Amino acid sequence: MHVRSELSRKLWDTTTGKYLKTLYGHMSIVIALAFSPDGQFLASASDDRTVKLWDLTTAECVQTLEEHDKSV
């Protein structure tokens, strides 16, 4: 039996070194990240073949783009 578990990503303020939030959702390594210009959202692309859009005020995934044929 193969069990997959979510991996967590920790978000830090690089100016202060302060821990901010933990994001849960991807099932494999994250390959790329992009912040929105206003810093309110984060897009993460993963080896699990999904892209997730995160609301950084709530640390919630607000959208998942799936069905990619390969890693994103």
Backbone as a chain_set.jsonl record, in Angstrom:
{"seq": "MHVRSELSRKLWDTTTGKYLKTLYGHMSIVIALAFSPDGQFLASASDDRTVKLWDLTTAECVQTLEEHDKSV", "coords": {"N": [[0.84, -1.185, 0.0], [0.591, 2.161, -0.9], [1.082, 5.227, 0.528], [0.441, 8.615, 0.267], [1.567, 11.706, 1.458], [0.941, 15.085, 2.443], [3.28, 17.697, 1.955], [4.943, 20.219, 3.832], [5.502, 23.757, 3.598], [7.477, 26.299, 4.775], [7.073, 29.723, 5.488], [8.978, 32.613, 5.576], [9.956, 35.829, 6.8], [12.251, 37.529, 5.089], [13.598, 39.825, 5.706], [13.464, 40.258, 8.489], [13.884, 37.723, 9.473], [11.918, 36.358, 10.719], [9.596, 33.76, 11.397], [6.654, 33.161, 9.531], [4.31, 31.709, 8.429], [2.977, 28.386, 7.788], [2.569, 26.472, 4.907], [0.486, 24.02, 3.571], [0.049, 21.362, 1.274], [1.198, 20.567, -1.329], [2.288, 17.489, -2.823], [4.804, 16.762, -3.453], [8.178, 17.889, -4.192], [8.623, 21.445, -4.355], [9.175, 23.36, -7.178], [9.234, 25.916, -8.275], [8.531, 29.327, -7.349], [6.394, 32.2, -7.17], [5.656, 35.471, -6.276], [2.799, 37.604, -5.992], [2.573, 40.996, -7.249], [1.633, 42.679, -5.159], [2.208, 41.209, -2.92], [0.331, 39.639, -1.656], [-0.407, 37.156, -2.594], [0.814, 33.887, -3.486], [2.237, 31.853, -5.92], [2.858, 28.466, -6.462], [4.776, 25.984, -8.014], [4.987, 22.54, -8.648], [6.683, 19.343, -8.445], [4.727, 17.501, -8.282], [3.008, 17.869, -10.308], [1.222, 20.006, -10.208], [0.003, 23.384, -9.901], [-0.277, 25.72, -7.388], [-2.218, 28.311, -5.948], [-1.812, 30.564, -3.415], [-3.313, 32.274, -0.716], [-1.784, 34.566, 1.132], [-2.484, 35.898, 3.443], [-4.168, 34.241, 4.833], [-2.978, 31.777, 4.645], [-4.086, 29.819, 3.088], [-4.772, 27.564, 0.424], [-6.087, 28.755, -2.489], [-6.626, 28.041, -5.052], [-6.072, 25.309, -7.23], [-4.255, 24.187, -9.912], [-4.448, 21.579, -12.03], [-3.692, 18.452, -13.718], [-1.495, 18.563, -15.393], [0.888, 17.23, -17.672], [3.493, 16.753, -17.0], [6.097, 17.566, -14.582], [5.763, 20.817, -13.193]], "CA": [[0.0, 0.0, 0.0], [1.378, 3.394, -1.012], [0.385, 6.36, 1.138], [1.064, 9.905, -0.032], [1.239, 12.711, 2.467], [1.242, 16.459, 2.065], [4.508, 18.294, 2.459], [4.725, 21.596, 4.272], [6.463, 24.789, 3.211], [7.472, 27.373, 5.757], [7.233, 31.059, 4.928], [9.768, 33.447, 6.481], [10.241, 37.206, 6.415], [13.702, 37.547, 4.878], [14.165, 41.033, 6.298], [13.575, 40.105, 9.948], [14.184, 36.339, 9.832], [10.785, 35.873, 11.501], [8.703, 32.756, 10.813], [5.337, 33.737, 9.309], [3.231, 30.735, 8.257], [3.273, 27.124, 7.125], [1.635, 26.151, 3.829], [0.36, 22.586, 3.354], [-0.727, 21.063, 0.086], [1.863, 19.817, -2.39], [2.65, 16.114, -2.51], [6.191, 16.557, -3.858], [8.994, 19.093, -4.049], [8.237, 22.661, -5.071], [10.23, 23.69, -8.129], [9.272, 27.353, -8.535], [7.625, 30.194, -6.591], [6.26, 33.571, -7.671], [4.777, 36.307, -5.467], [2.059, 38.654, -6.693], [3.207, 42.291, -7.013], [1.235, 43.267, -3.876], [2.649, 40.339, -1.845], [-0.804, 38.978, -1.006], [-0.578, 35.803, -3.117], [2.002, 33.151, -3.886], [2.012, 30.712, -6.806], [3.908, 27.455, -6.302], [4.757, 24.928, -9.017], [5.561, 21.385, -7.982], [6.964, 18.087, -9.122], [3.495, 16.699, -8.23], [2.277, 18.25, -11.524], [0.194, 21.001, -9.914], [0.345, 24.748, -9.518], [-1.212, 26.159, -6.35], [-2.255, 29.731, -5.655], [-1.983, 30.708, -1.974], [-3.623, 33.56, -0.091], [-0.795, 34.624, 2.202], [-3.055, 36.419, 4.69], [-4.821, 33.129, 5.529], [-2.17, 30.572, 4.4], [-4.963, 28.838, 2.45], [-4.698, 27.381, -1.024], [-7.35, 29.223, -3.057], [-6.827, 27.431, -6.375], [-5.09, 24.317, -7.657], [-4.281, 23.886, -11.347], [-4.016, 20.186, -12.128], [-3.739, 17.735, -14.98], [-0.31, 18.764, -16.227], [1.474, 15.942, -18.051], [4.826, 16.627, -16.4], [6.36, 18.524, -13.52], [5.518, 22.209, -13.597]], "C": [[0.88, 1.241, 0.0], [0.551, 4.552, -0.471], [1.152, 7.633, 0.808], [0.66, 10.885, 1.051], [1.656, 14.088, 1.969], [2.56, 16.899, 2.688], [4.209, 19.724, 2.878], [5.843, 22.493, 3.761], [6.357, 25.904, 4.234], [7.772, 28.695, 5.07], [7.898, 31.943, 5.977], [9.867, 34.855, 5.93], [11.756, 37.309, 6.284], [14.366, 38.791, 5.453], [14.433, 40.849, 7.787], [14.008, 38.712, 10.376], [13.051, 35.686, 10.616], [9.96, 34.856, 10.708], [7.312, 33.359, 10.688], [4.223, 32.695, 9.307], [3.784, 29.436, 7.689], [2.176, 26.841, 6.116], [1.658, 24.641, 3.606], [-0.393, 22.335, 2.06], [-0.034, 20.243, -0.974], [2.278, 18.437, -1.894], [4.098, 15.794, -2.885], [6.928, 17.894, -3.755], [8.431, 20.256, -4.868], [9.435, 23.102, -5.904], [10.364, 25.193, -8.33], [8.221, 28.068, -7.697], [7.562, 31.555, -7.262], [5.254, 34.31, -6.789], [4.037, 37.289, -6.362], [2.725, 39.992, -6.384], [2.848, 42.923, -5.663], [1.621, 42.394, -2.679], [1.539, 39.584, -1.13], [-0.971, 37.515, -1.43], [0.764, 35.215, -3.505], [1.562, 32.021, -4.796], [3.175, 29.751, -6.619], [3.699, 26.351, -7.329], [5.539, 23.746, -8.471], [5.827, 20.223, -8.923], [5.748, 17.161, -9.081], [2.535, 17.042, -9.378], [1.095, 19.17, -11.249], [0.828, 22.366, -9.705], [-0.714, 25.163, -8.506], [-1.076, 27.663, -6.155], [-2.658, 29.88, -4.193], [-2.351, 32.132, -1.605], [-2.723, 33.652, 1.136], [-1.324, 35.247, 3.495], [-3.689, 35.295, 5.509], [-4.01, 31.838, 5.483], [-3.007, 29.451, 3.793], [-4.681, 28.764, 0.948], [-6.058, 27.765, -1.603], [-7.626, 28.636, -4.439], [-5.712, 26.427, -6.627], [-5.3, 24.044, -9.135], [-3.659, 22.508, -11.525], [-3.972, 19.723, -13.569], [-2.618, 18.106, -15.943], [0.295, 17.398, -16.512], [2.81, 15.68, -17.381], [4.95, 17.58, -15.228], [6.178, 19.936, -14.036], [6.689, 23.057, -13.135]], "O": [[1.804, 1.357, 0.805], [-0.547, 4.822, -0.956], [2.358, 7.721, 1.038], [-0.484, 10.877, 1.505], [2.592, 14.231, 1.182], [2.897, 16.514, 3.807], [3.312, 20.362, 2.327], [6.968, 22.051, 3.526], [5.264, 26.391, 4.521], [8.621, 28.77, 4.182], [7.446, 32.017, 7.12], [9.862, 35.049, 4.714], [12.469, 37.185, 7.28], [15.578, 38.802, 5.662], [15.489, 41.231, 8.289], [14.451, 38.523, 11.509], [13.211, 34.576, 11.123], [9.664, 35.049, 9.529], [6.829, 33.998, 11.623], [3.289, 32.79, 10.103], [4.903, 29.388, 7.178], [0.991, 26.957, 6.429], [2.728, 24.048, 3.468], [-1.374, 23.022, 1.773], [-0.628, 19.294, -1.486], [2.578, 18.242, -0.716], [4.565, 14.678, -2.658], [6.374, 18.891, -3.293], [7.842, 20.061, -5.931], [10.556, 23.202, -5.405], [11.468, 25.697, -8.533], [7.171, 27.511, -7.375], [8.541, 32.015, -7.85], [4.138, 33.836, -6.579], [4.575, 37.753, -7.368], [3.384, 40.116, -5.352], [3.671, 43.63, -5.08], [1.388, 42.789, -1.536], [1.785, 38.954, -0.101], [-1.595, 36.728, -0.72], [1.717, 35.932, -3.81], [0.613, 31.304, -4.48], [4.336, 30.162, -6.618], [2.589, 25.845, -7.496], [6.618, 23.914, -7.901], [5.282, 20.134, -10.023], [5.731, 16.142, -9.771], [1.4, 16.568, -9.413], [0.089, 19.129, -11.958], [2.009, 22.49, -9.381], [-1.909, 24.978, -8.739], [0.024, 28.216, -6.19], [-3.707, 29.391, -3.776], [-1.768, 33.085, -2.121], [-2.892, 32.884, 2.083], [-0.678, 35.137, 4.538], [-3.746, 35.378, 6.736], [-4.321, 30.895, 6.21], [-2.686, 28.274, 3.956], [-4.393, 29.771, 0.301], [-7.073, 27.167, -1.247], [-8.748, 28.729, -4.938], [-4.555, 26.666, -6.281], [-6.406, 23.707, -9.559], [-2.488, 22.299, -11.21], [-4.186, 20.495, -14.504], [-2.767, 17.982, -17.159], [0.22, 16.501, -15.672], [3.216, 14.53, -17.212], [4.014, 18.317, -14.916], [6.421, 20.204, -15.213], [6.703, 24.267, -13.364]]}, "num_chains": 1, "name": "protein.A"}
